[in-house]
């Protein structure tokens, strides 16, 4: 007998034909048994929609369905028929049901009911099987693809920058050490300190906090490049917007000034958001309903004015506001919440770093749209940013989003060798580990720019989820590296 080829559920809803015989494999979400028929909702991860399997108990007895339990994997052969009640155009009239893997209902942690996100984090190995997390997973994939497509279509080259780094001057946060030395009994140098010359790489190494410095090297030959890799920060910020391991998109462009850089960042964000709206509408509709449910639980004044889809469309349809740090500072200083002492960090002196409460005020209350802040005080930004002639500010640009705060941090880079060296000396940065970076300013230097987009921050915005731990499959945060 000819073997039927497996059909994915998404295919059935897109192109399935009435009366066609199909074989479907997937996992049971729910089973409902009534007098003469049983209904099984099954899902294979290809779509948010479950396929309804209808079992005539005269053909397949109820006792044969005993192991068809939530979480079990099954193969169903049958005929597609037009559905009366499942909410889908087609359902599957079962002729044969095979249990591939059982799931004991007394032990299986996922019940067909709403579980809290906190609980689902504890069972991250199984949460892909929930509607919420599978929708997030599909959107994550679509956004990754859209980002590569965006850059590819514009002539950028993807560069793999190293994950293990020997320079500790990237300056973006605390780093994780990479070492094979025996922690109990490490070799010591003449001064009694751990001798990293004996370590695997012959020097102290860490996990990278950014691929930027290496991406700059590539840009100064290939003109337009980007990295999209994992980055690691050992900062102890236990917030809903920080991970210890996250993914970052870092384009770097020769012959781009800060304005070209802002244009690219805005175009990219709009492109990927539009891509999600065009290609993930089922998943976004599902998450939108979820978002509205969550909103109902909030106090009236904390509810957002727009639903998830409206918010995405709003960002697409409005130019981002572009202001300087100094303008932002004045707005914040004279703002109602500042005068009434409502900010946790009062805005008093020019030069202070902006906190996420300030960023969100500018975006959500003042301008009511995404904002790009430029020309930050030199003291609060990294050494490689291009210095303005005022001697106080640098050509930084942060993109601030509603709900998120900072989603992109970038700048025009200092291409002038002497100015860069001066700054490195002022800050006491070890130049020995950066000699290669400095040489690009000696040989054929050009104005260039780039930025870093935190991929999970983008995910938060597009999915409307509130916690960054729920938009990456296996989050790494302080005291948590399970799975
Ligand atoms: P923040 O002030 O929010 O901690 P940052 O100033 O440390 O951000 P950058 O060093 O400029 O951020 O990194 C570039 C981008 O990477 C940020 O705009 C943000 O989107 C993302 N990002 C930074 N730190 C984290 C983190 N710990 N987890 C997830 N994303 C992050
Ligand atoms: Mn940070």
Coordinates of C-alpha atoms and ligand atoms in Angstrom, one line a residue:
X1 CA 0.0 0.0 0.0
X2 CA 1.2 3.4 -0.8
X3 CA 2.4 5.5 2.2
X4 CA 0.6 8.8 2.6
X5 CA 3.0 11.7 3.0
X6 CA 2.6 13.8 6.1
X7 CA 0.9 17.2 5.6
X8 CA 1.6 20.1 8.0
X9 CA -1.4 21.7 9.6
X10 CA -0.7 25.2 8.2
X11 CA -0.8 23.7 4.7
X12 CA -4.2 22.2 5.4
X13 CA -5.7 25.6 6.4
X14 CA -4.0 27.3 3.4
X15 CA -4.7 24.8 0.6
X16 CA -6.6 21.8 2.0
X17 CA -9.3 20.3 -0.2
X18 CA -12.6 18.9 1.0
X19 CA -12.6 15.1 0.8
X20 CA -8.9 14.8 0.5
X21 CA -7.1 12.0 2.4
X22 CA -4.3 13.2 4.6
X23 CA -1.8 12.1 7.2
X24 CA -1.2 14.6 10.0
X25 CA 1.3 14.2 12.9
X26 CA 1.4 16.4 16.0
X27 CA 0.6 16.8 19.7
X28 CA -2.7 16.7 21.4
X29 CA -3.9 20.0 22.9
X30 CA -7.3 18.8 24.1
X31 CA -9.7 15.9 23.8
X32 CA -13.5 16.1 24.3
X33 CA -15.6 12.9 24.3
X34 CA -19.4 13.0 23.9
X35 CA -21.9 10.2 23.3
X36 CA -21.1 9.3 19.7
X37 CA -18.1 11.4 18.7
X38 CA -14.8 12.6 20.2
X39 CA -13.1 15.8 19.2
X40 CA -9.3 16.1 19.4
X41 CA -7.5 19.5 18.9
X42 CA -4.1 18.9 17.6
X43 CA -1.2 21.2 16.8
X44 CA 2.2 20.7 15.1
X45 CA 3.7 24.1 15.6
X46 CA 3.2 25.3 12.1
X47 CA 0.3 27.6 12.9
X48 CA -1.5 29.1 15.9
X49 CA -4.7 27.2 14.8
X50 CA -5.4 23.7 16.0
X51 CA -6.7 21.1 13.6
X52 CA -9.9 19.6 14.9
X53 CA -9.9 15.9 14.5
X54 CA -13.4 14.3 14.6
X55 CA -13.6 10.7 15.7
X56 CA -16.8 8.7 15.1
X57 CA -16.9 6.4 18.1
X58 CA -18.6 3.8 16.0
X59 CA -15.4 3.5 13.9
X60 CA -12.8 4.0 16.6
X61 CA -13.9 3.0 20.1
X62 CA -13.4 5.3 23.1
X63 CA -11.1 2.8 24.7
X64 CA -8.7 3.1 21.8
X65 CA -8.6 6.8 22.5
X66 CA -7.5 6.3 26.1
X67 CA -3.9 7.4 25.4
X68 CA -5.0 10.4 23.3
X69 CA -4.3 12.8 26.2
X70 CA -3.1 16.4 26.3
X71 CA 0.6 16.4 25.4
X72 CA 0.7 13.0 23.7
X73 CA 2.0 12.8 20.1
X74 CA -0.2 11.2 17.5
X75 CA -0.5 10.4 13.8
X76 CA -3.9 10.7 12.3
X77 CA -5.0 9.4 8.9
X78 CA -8.4 10.6 7.6
X79 CA -10.4 12.7 5.3
X80 CA -10.6 16.5 5.3
X81 CA -14.2 17.7 5.5
X82 CA -15.8 21.1 5.7
X83 CA -16.2 22.0 9.3
X84 CA -19.4 23.0 11.0
X85 CA -18.2 24.2 14.3
X86 CA -14.4 24.3 14.8
X87 CA -13.9 27.8 13.7
X88 CA -11.8 26.5 10.8
X89 CA -12.8 25.8 7.2
X90 CA -11.7 22.2 7.4
X91 CA -11.5 19.5 10.0
X92 CA -10.2 16.0 9.8
X93 CA -12.5 12.9 10.0
X94 CA -10.3 10.3 11.5
X95 CA -10.0 6.8 10.0
X96 CA -6.9 5.8 12.0
X97 CA -5.2 7.2 15.0
X98 CA -1.8 6.0 16.1
X99 CA -0.2 7.0 19.4
X100 CA 3.5 7.9 18.8
X101 CA 4.4 9.0 22.3
X102 CA 2.2 8.9 25.4
X103 CA 1.9 11.7 28.0
X104 CA 0.6 10.6 31.4
X105 CA -2.1 13.0 32.3
X106 CA -1.4 12.7 36.0
X107 CA 2.2 13.9 35.4
X108 CA 2.1 16.1 32.3
X109 CA 2.5 19.7 33.6
X110 CA 0.6 21.5 30.9
X111 CA -3.1 21.4 31.4
X112 CA -5.6 22.7 28.9
X113 CA -6.1 25.9 30.8
X114 CA -4.3 29.3 31.2
X115 CA -1.0 29.0 32.9
X116 CA 0.9 31.9 34.3
X117 CA 4.0 33.1 32.4
X118 CA 6.1 32.6 35.6
X119 CA 5.0 28.9 35.7
X120 CA 5.8 28.5 32.0
X121 CA 9.3 29.8 32.6
X122 CA 9.8 26.9 35.0
X123 CA 8.9 24.5 32.3
X124 CA 10.7 26.2 29.4
X125 CA 11.3 22.7 27.9
X126 CA 7.6 22.4 27.4
X127 CA 6.3 25.9 26.9
X128 CA 6.8 25.7 23.1
X129 CA 3.7 23.6 23.2
X130 CA 1.5 26.6 24.4
X131 CA -0.3 28.9 21.9
X132 CA 1.4 31.9 23.4
X133 CA 5.0 30.6 23.2
X134 CA 4.6 29.0 19.8
X135 CA 3.3 32.3 18.4
X136 CA 6.3 34.1 19.9
X137 CA 8.6 31.5 18.5
X138 CA 7.2 31.9 15.0
X139 CA 7.4 35.7 15.2
X140 CA 11.0 35.4 16.4
X141 CA 11.9 33.4 13.4
X142 CA 10.1 35.8 11.0
X143 CA 11.9 38.8 12.5
X144 CA 15.3 37.1 12.2
X145 CA 14.6 36.3 8.6
X146 CA 13.3 39.9 8.0
X147 CA 16.5 41.4 9.4
X148 CA 18.7 39.3 7.2
X149 CA 16.6 40.1 4.2
X150 CA 16.6 43.8 5.0
X151 CA 20.4 44.0 5.0
X152 CA 20.9 41.6 2.2
X153 CA 18.6 43.5 -0.1
X154 CA 20.6 46.7 0.7
X155 CA 24.0 45.3 -0.1
X156 CA 25.2 44.6 3.4
X157 CA 27.5 41.6 4.2
X158 CA 26.9 39.5 7.3
X159 CA 30.0 39.2 9.4
X160 CA 30.5 36.6 12.2
X161 CA 32.4 38.5 14.9
X162 CA 34.1 36.5 17.7
X163 CA 32.3 35.4 20.8
X164 CA 35.4 35.0 22.8
X165 CA 37.2 38.3 23.1
X166 CA 40.7 39.3 24.4
X167 CA 39.9 43.0 24.7
X168 CA 38.1 44.1 27.8
X169 CA 37.7 47.7 26.5
X170 CA 34.4 47.3 24.7
X171 CA 33.1 49.2 27.6
X172 CA 29.4 48.1 27.3
X173 CA 29.2 46.3 30.7
X174 CA 30.6 43.7 32.9
X175 CA 31.9 40.6 31.2
X176 CA 31.9 36.8 31.8
X177 CA 35.4 35.3 32.0
X178 CA 36.3 32.4 29.7
X179 CA 39.0 30.2 31.3
X180 CA 40.2 26.6 31.5
X181 CA 42.4 27.2 34.5
X182 CA 41.7 25.2 37.6
X183 CA 39.7 27.5 39.9
X184 CA 41.0 25.6 43.0
X185 CA 44.6 25.9 42.1
X186 CA 45.3 28.4 39.4
X187 CA 48.9 29.2 38.3
X188 CA 50.2 32.4 39.8
X189 CA 52.6 35.0 38.4
X190 CA 55.5 36.8 40.1
X191 CA 53.1 39.0 42.0
X192 CA 50.9 36.2 43.2
X193 CA 48.1 37.0 40.8
X194 CA 46.4 34.5 38.6
X195 CA 48.7 33.9 35.6
X196 CA 46.5 34.0 32.5
X197 CA 49.5 33.5 30.3
X198 CA 49.0 29.9 31.1
X199 CA 45.3 30.0 30.2
X200 CA 43.9 28.5 27.0
X201 CA 44.4 31.6 24.9
X202 CA 47.5 32.7 26.6
X203 CA 45.8 35.8 28.0
X204 CA 42.6 36.8 29.9
X205 CA 39.5 36.3 27.7
X206 CA 35.8 37.0 28.1
X207 CA 32.5 36.5 26.3
X208 CA 31.9 39.4 24.1
X209 CA 29.5 42.2 25.0
X210 CA 29.3 43.5 21.4
X211 CA 30.5 42.7 18.0
X212 CA 31.0 46.3 17.1
X213 CA 34.7 46.8 17.2
X214 CA 35.3 43.9 14.8
X215 CA 32.4 44.9 12.6
X216 CA 34.1 48.3 12.2
X217 CA 37.2 46.6 10.9
X218 CA 35.1 44.8 8.2
X219 CA 33.1 48.0 7.4
X220 CA 36.4 49.8 6.7
X221 CA 36.9 47.5 3.7
X222 CA 33.5 46.1 2.8
X223 CA 31.6 49.4 3.2
X224 CA 28.4 48.0 4.7
X225 CA 28.3 45.1 7.1
X226 CA 26.3 43.8 10.0
X227 CA 26.6 41.2 12.7
X228 CA 23.8 39.3 14.3
X229 CA 25.1 37.3 17.2
X230 CA 24.9 36.5 20.9
X231 CA 26.2 39.0 23.4
X232 CA 26.8 38.5 27.1
X233 CA 26.6 41.0 30.0
X234 CA 27.3 40.1 33.5
X235 CA 25.5 43.1 34.8
X236 CA 23.3 42.3 37.7
X237 CA 20.3 44.1 36.3
X238 CA 17.3 41.9 37.2
X239 CA 14.8 43.9 35.1
X240 CA 12.1 42.9 32.6
X241 CA 14.3 44.4 29.8
X242 CA 17.7 42.9 30.6
X243 CA 19.2 39.4 29.9
X244 CA 22.7 38.1 30.6
X245 CA 22.7 36.5 27.2
X246 CA 20.9 38.3 24.3
X247 CA 21.1 38.7 20.6
X248 CA 22.2 41.9 19.0
X249 CA 22.0 43.2 15.4
X250 CA 25.0 45.6 14.7
X251 CA 25.2 47.2 11.3
X252 CA 28.4 49.2 10.6
X253 CA 28.7 51.5 7.6
X254 CA 31.6 53.3 6.1
X255 CA 30.9 56.8 4.7
X256 CA 27.7 57.1 6.9
X257 CA 27.3 60.1 9.2
X258 CA 25.0 60.2 12.1
X259 CA 22.0 61.3 10.0
X260 CA 22.5 58.4 7.5
X261 CA 22.7 56.2 10.6
X262 CA 19.4 57.4 12.0
X263 CA 17.7 57.1 8.6
X264 CA 18.9 53.5 8.4
X265 CA 17.8 52.6 11.9
X266 CA 14.3 54.1 11.3
X267 CA 14.0 52.4 8.0
X268 CA 15.1 49.0 9.4
X269 CA 12.7 49.1 12.4
X270 CA 9.8 50.0 10.1
X271 CA 10.7 47.3 7.6
X272 CA 10.8 44.5 10.2
X273 CA 7.6 45.7 11.9
X274 CA 5.8 45.7 8.5
X275 CA 7.2 42.3 7.8
X276 CA 5.7 40.9 10.9
X277 CA 2.3 42.6 10.2
X278 CA 2.3 41.2 6.7
X279 CA 3.6 37.7 7.5
X280 CA 2.5 36.9 11.1
X281 CA -1.0 38.2 11.2
X282 CA -2.5 35.0 12.8
X283 CA 0.0 35.0 15.6
X284 CA -0.2 38.8 16.1
X285 CA -4.0 38.6 16.2
X286 CA -3.7 35.9 18.9
X287 CA -1.2 38.0 20.9
X288 CA -3.3 41.1 20.5
X289 CA -6.2 39.3 22.2
X290 CA -3.9 38.2 24.9
X291 CA -2.6 41.8 25.2
X292 CA -6.2 43.1 25.6
X293 CA -6.9 40.5 28.3
X294 CA -3.9 41.7 30.2
X295 CA -4.9 45.3 29.8
X296 CA -8.3 44.6 31.3
X297 CA -6.6 43.6 34.5
X298 CA -4.7 46.9 34.8
X299 CA -6.0 50.1 36.4
X300 CA -7.7 52.4 34.0
X301 CA -4.9 55.0 34.0
X302 CA -2.3 52.4 33.3
X303 CA -4.0 51.0 30.2
X304 CA -2.4 51.9 26.9
X305 CA -4.3 54.0 24.4
X306 CA -3.6 51.6 21.6
X307 CA -3.8 47.8 21.2
X308 CA -0.9 45.8 20.0
X309 CA -1.6 46.0 16.3
X310 CA -2.5 49.7 16.4
X311 CA 0.8 50.4 18.2
X312 CA 2.7 48.6 15.5
X313 CA 0.9 50.5 12.7
X314 CA 1.4 53.7 14.6
X315 CA 5.2 53.3 14.5
X316 CA 5.0 52.4 10.8
X317 CA 3.0 55.5 9.9
X318 CA 4.8 58.2 11.8
X319 CA 8.3 59.7 11.4
X320 CA 10.4 59.3 14.5
X321 CA 11.0 62.5 16.4
X322 CA 14.7 63.5 16.4
X323 CA 16.0 65.7 19.3
X324 CA 19.3 66.3 21.1
X325 CA 20.1 65.2 24.6
X326 CA 20.0 68.9 25.7
X327 CA 16.5 69.3 24.3
X328 CA 15.4 66.1 26.0
X329 CA 17.0 67.3 29.2
X330 CA 15.1 70.6 29.2
X331 CA 11.8 68.8 28.4
X332 CA 12.3 66.4 31.3
X333 CA 13.5 69.0 33.7
X334 CA 10.4 71.1 33.2
X335 CA 8.0 68.2 33.0
X336 CA 5.2 67.7 35.4
X337 CA 6.4 64.4 36.9
X338 CA 9.8 66.0 37.5
X339 CA 8.4 69.1 39.2
X340 CA 6.1 66.9 41.3
X341 CA 8.9 64.6 42.3
X342 CA 7.4 61.6 40.6
X343 CA 10.6 60.3 38.9
X344 CA 12.8 57.9 40.9
X345 CA 15.7 59.7 39.4
X346 CA 15.0 63.5 39.5
X347 CA 16.2 65.4 36.5
X348 CA 18.5 68.2 37.8
X349 CA 21.9 68.5 36.3
X350 CA 22.9 68.4 32.6
X351 CA 25.1 65.4 32.1
X352 CA 23.1 62.8 33.9
X353 CA 22.3 59.5 32.2
X354 CA 18.7 59.1 31.1
X355 CA 16.8 56.3 32.9
X356 CA 14.1 54.3 31.3
X357 CA 11.4 56.2 33.2
X358 CA 12.7 59.4 31.4
X359 CA 12.9 57.7 28.1
X360 CA 9.4 56.4 28.4
X361 CA 8.1 59.9 29.4
X362 CA 9.6 61.4 26.3
X363 CA 8.1 58.7 24.1
X364 CA 4.8 57.9 25.7
X365 CA 3.7 61.2 27.2
X366 CA 5.5 64.1 25.5
X367 CA 6.0 63.2 21.8
X368 CA 3.7 60.1 21.7
X369 CA 5.9 58.5 19.1
X370 CA 9.4 56.9 18.8
X371 CA 12.2 59.4 19.6
X372 CA 15.8 59.4 18.5
X373 CA 18.0 61.3 21.0
X374 CA 21.4 62.5 19.7
X375 CA 24.4 64.3 21.0
X376 CA 24.7 62.9 24.5
X377 CA 27.3 64.2 27.0
X378 CA 30.6 62.6 26.3
X379 CA 31.1 61.4 29.9
X380 CA 28.2 58.9 29.8
X381 CA 29.0 57.4 26.4
X382 CA 31.6 55.0 25.1
X383 CA 35.2 56.1 24.1
X384 CA 34.7 55.4 20.4
X385 CA 31.9 57.9 19.7
X386 CA 32.7 60.9 17.5
X387 CA 33.3 64.0 19.5
X388 CA 31.4 67.1 18.6
X389 CA 33.3 70.5 18.4
X390 CA 31.6 71.7 21.6
X391 CA 34.1 69.5 23.5
X392 CA 31.2 68.2 25.7
X393 CA 29.0 66.0 23.5
X394 CA 29.4 63.0 21.2
X395 CA 27.5 62.0 18.1
X396 CA 25.5 59.3 19.8
X397 CA 22.0 58.3 18.8
X398 CA 19.6 56.2 20.9
X399 CA 16.3 55.2 19.5
X400 CA 13.6 55.2 22.2
X401 CA 10.4 53.2 21.9
X402 CA 7.1 53.1 23.7
X403 CA 6.9 50.5 26.5
X404 CA 10.6 49.6 25.9
X405 CA 12.7 52.7 26.3
X406 CA 16.0 52.3 24.6
X407 CA 15.8 49.8 21.7
X408 CA 18.8 50.9 19.8
X409 CA 22.1 52.5 20.9
X410 CA 24.4 53.8 18.2
X411 CA 26.7 56.6 17.0
X412 CA 29.0 58.0 14.4
X413 CA 32.4 56.7 15.3
X414 CA 35.5 58.7 16.0
X415 CA 37.6 58.2 12.9
X416 CA 40.3 60.7 13.8
X417 CA 43.3 58.9 15.2
X418 CA 44.5 61.7 17.5
X419 CA 41.1 62.4 19.0
X420 CA 40.5 58.7 19.6
X421 CA 43.9 58.3 21.3
X422 CA 43.3 61.3 23.5
X423 CA 40.0 59.9 24.7
X424 CA 41.5 56.5 25.3
X425 CA 44.3 58.1 27.4
X426 CA 41.8 60.2 29.3
X427 CA 39.8 57.2 30.2
X428 CA 42.9 55.1 31.0
X429 CA 41.8 52.3 28.6
X430 CA 44.4 49.6 27.9
X431 CA 45.4 50.4 24.4
X432 CA 47.6 47.3 24.0
X433 CA 44.5 45.1 23.6
X434 CA 43.1 47.6 21.0
X435 CA 46.1 48.1 18.6
X436 CA 44.2 46.5 15.7
X437 CA 41.2 48.8 16.2
X438 CA 43.5 51.9 16.3
X439 CA 45.3 50.9 13.1
X440 CA 42.1 51.3 11.0
X441 CA 42.3 55.0 12.0
X442 CA 45.9 55.1 10.7
X443 CA 45.3 53.5 7.4
X444 CA 42.6 54.8 5.2
X445 CA 40.3 56.0 7.9
X446 CA 36.8 57.3 6.9
X447 CA 33.8 58.7 8.6
X448 CA 31.6 55.7 9.6
X449 CA 28.6 54.9 11.8
X450 CA 26.7 52.0 13.3
X451 CA 24.3 50.9 16.0
X452 CA 23.2 48.0 18.1
X453 CA 19.6 46.8 18.2
X454 CA 18.8 44.4 21.0
X455 CA 16.8 41.7 19.3
X456 CA 14.8 40.7 22.4
X457 CA 13.8 44.4 22.9
X458 CA 12.4 44.4 19.4
X459 CA 10.7 41.1 20.2
X460 CA 9.1 42.7 23.3
X461 CA 7.7 45.5 21.2
X462 CA 6.4 43.4 18.4
X463 CA 4.8 40.7 20.6
X464 CA 3.5 43.1 23.3
X465 CA 4.9 40.8 26.0
X466 CA 5.9 42.5 29.2
X467 CA 9.0 40.5 30.2
X468 CA 12.1 39.8 28.2
X469 CA 12.3 36.3 29.7
X470 CA 9.2 35.4 27.6
X471 CA 10.6 36.3 24.2
X472 CA 13.7 34.2 24.1
X473 CA 13.5 30.3 24.3
X474 CA 15.9 29.8 27.2
X475 CA 16.6 33.0 29.1
X476 CA 19.8 33.5 31.0
X477 CA 19.4 35.9 33.9
X478 CA 21.2 36.3 37.3
X479 CA 20.9 33.0 39.2
X480 CA 19.2 31.3 36.3
X481 CA 20.8 29.1 33.6
X482 CA 18.4 26.1 33.7
X483 CA 17.7 24.2 30.4
Ligands
LIG1 P1 20.4 49.8 28.8 O1 20.7 51.2 29.2 O2 19.0 49.6 28.5 O3 21.0 48.8 29.7 P2 22.8 49.9 27.1 O4 23.0 51.3 27.1 O5 23.5 49.0 28.0 O6 21.2 49.6 27.4 P3 24.0 49.3 24.6 O7 25.2 48.9 25.2 O8 23.9 50.5 23.8 O9 22.8 49.3 25.7 O10 23.5 48.0 23.7 C1 22.7 48.2 22.5 C2 21.3 47.6 22.6 O11 21.3 46.3 23.1 C3 20.4 48.4 23.5 O12 19.8 49.5 22.9 C4 19.4 47.4 23.9 O13 18.4 47.2 22.8 C5 20.2 46.1 23.9 N1 20.6 45.6 25.3 C6 21.5 46.2 26.1 N2 21.7 45.5 27.2 C7 20.8 44.5 27.1 C8 20.5 43.4 28.0 N3 21.1 43.2 29.1 N4 19.5 42.5 27.6 C9 18.8 42.7 26.4 N5 19.1 43.7 25.5 C10 20.0 44.6 25.9
LIG2 MN1 23.0 48.3 30.0

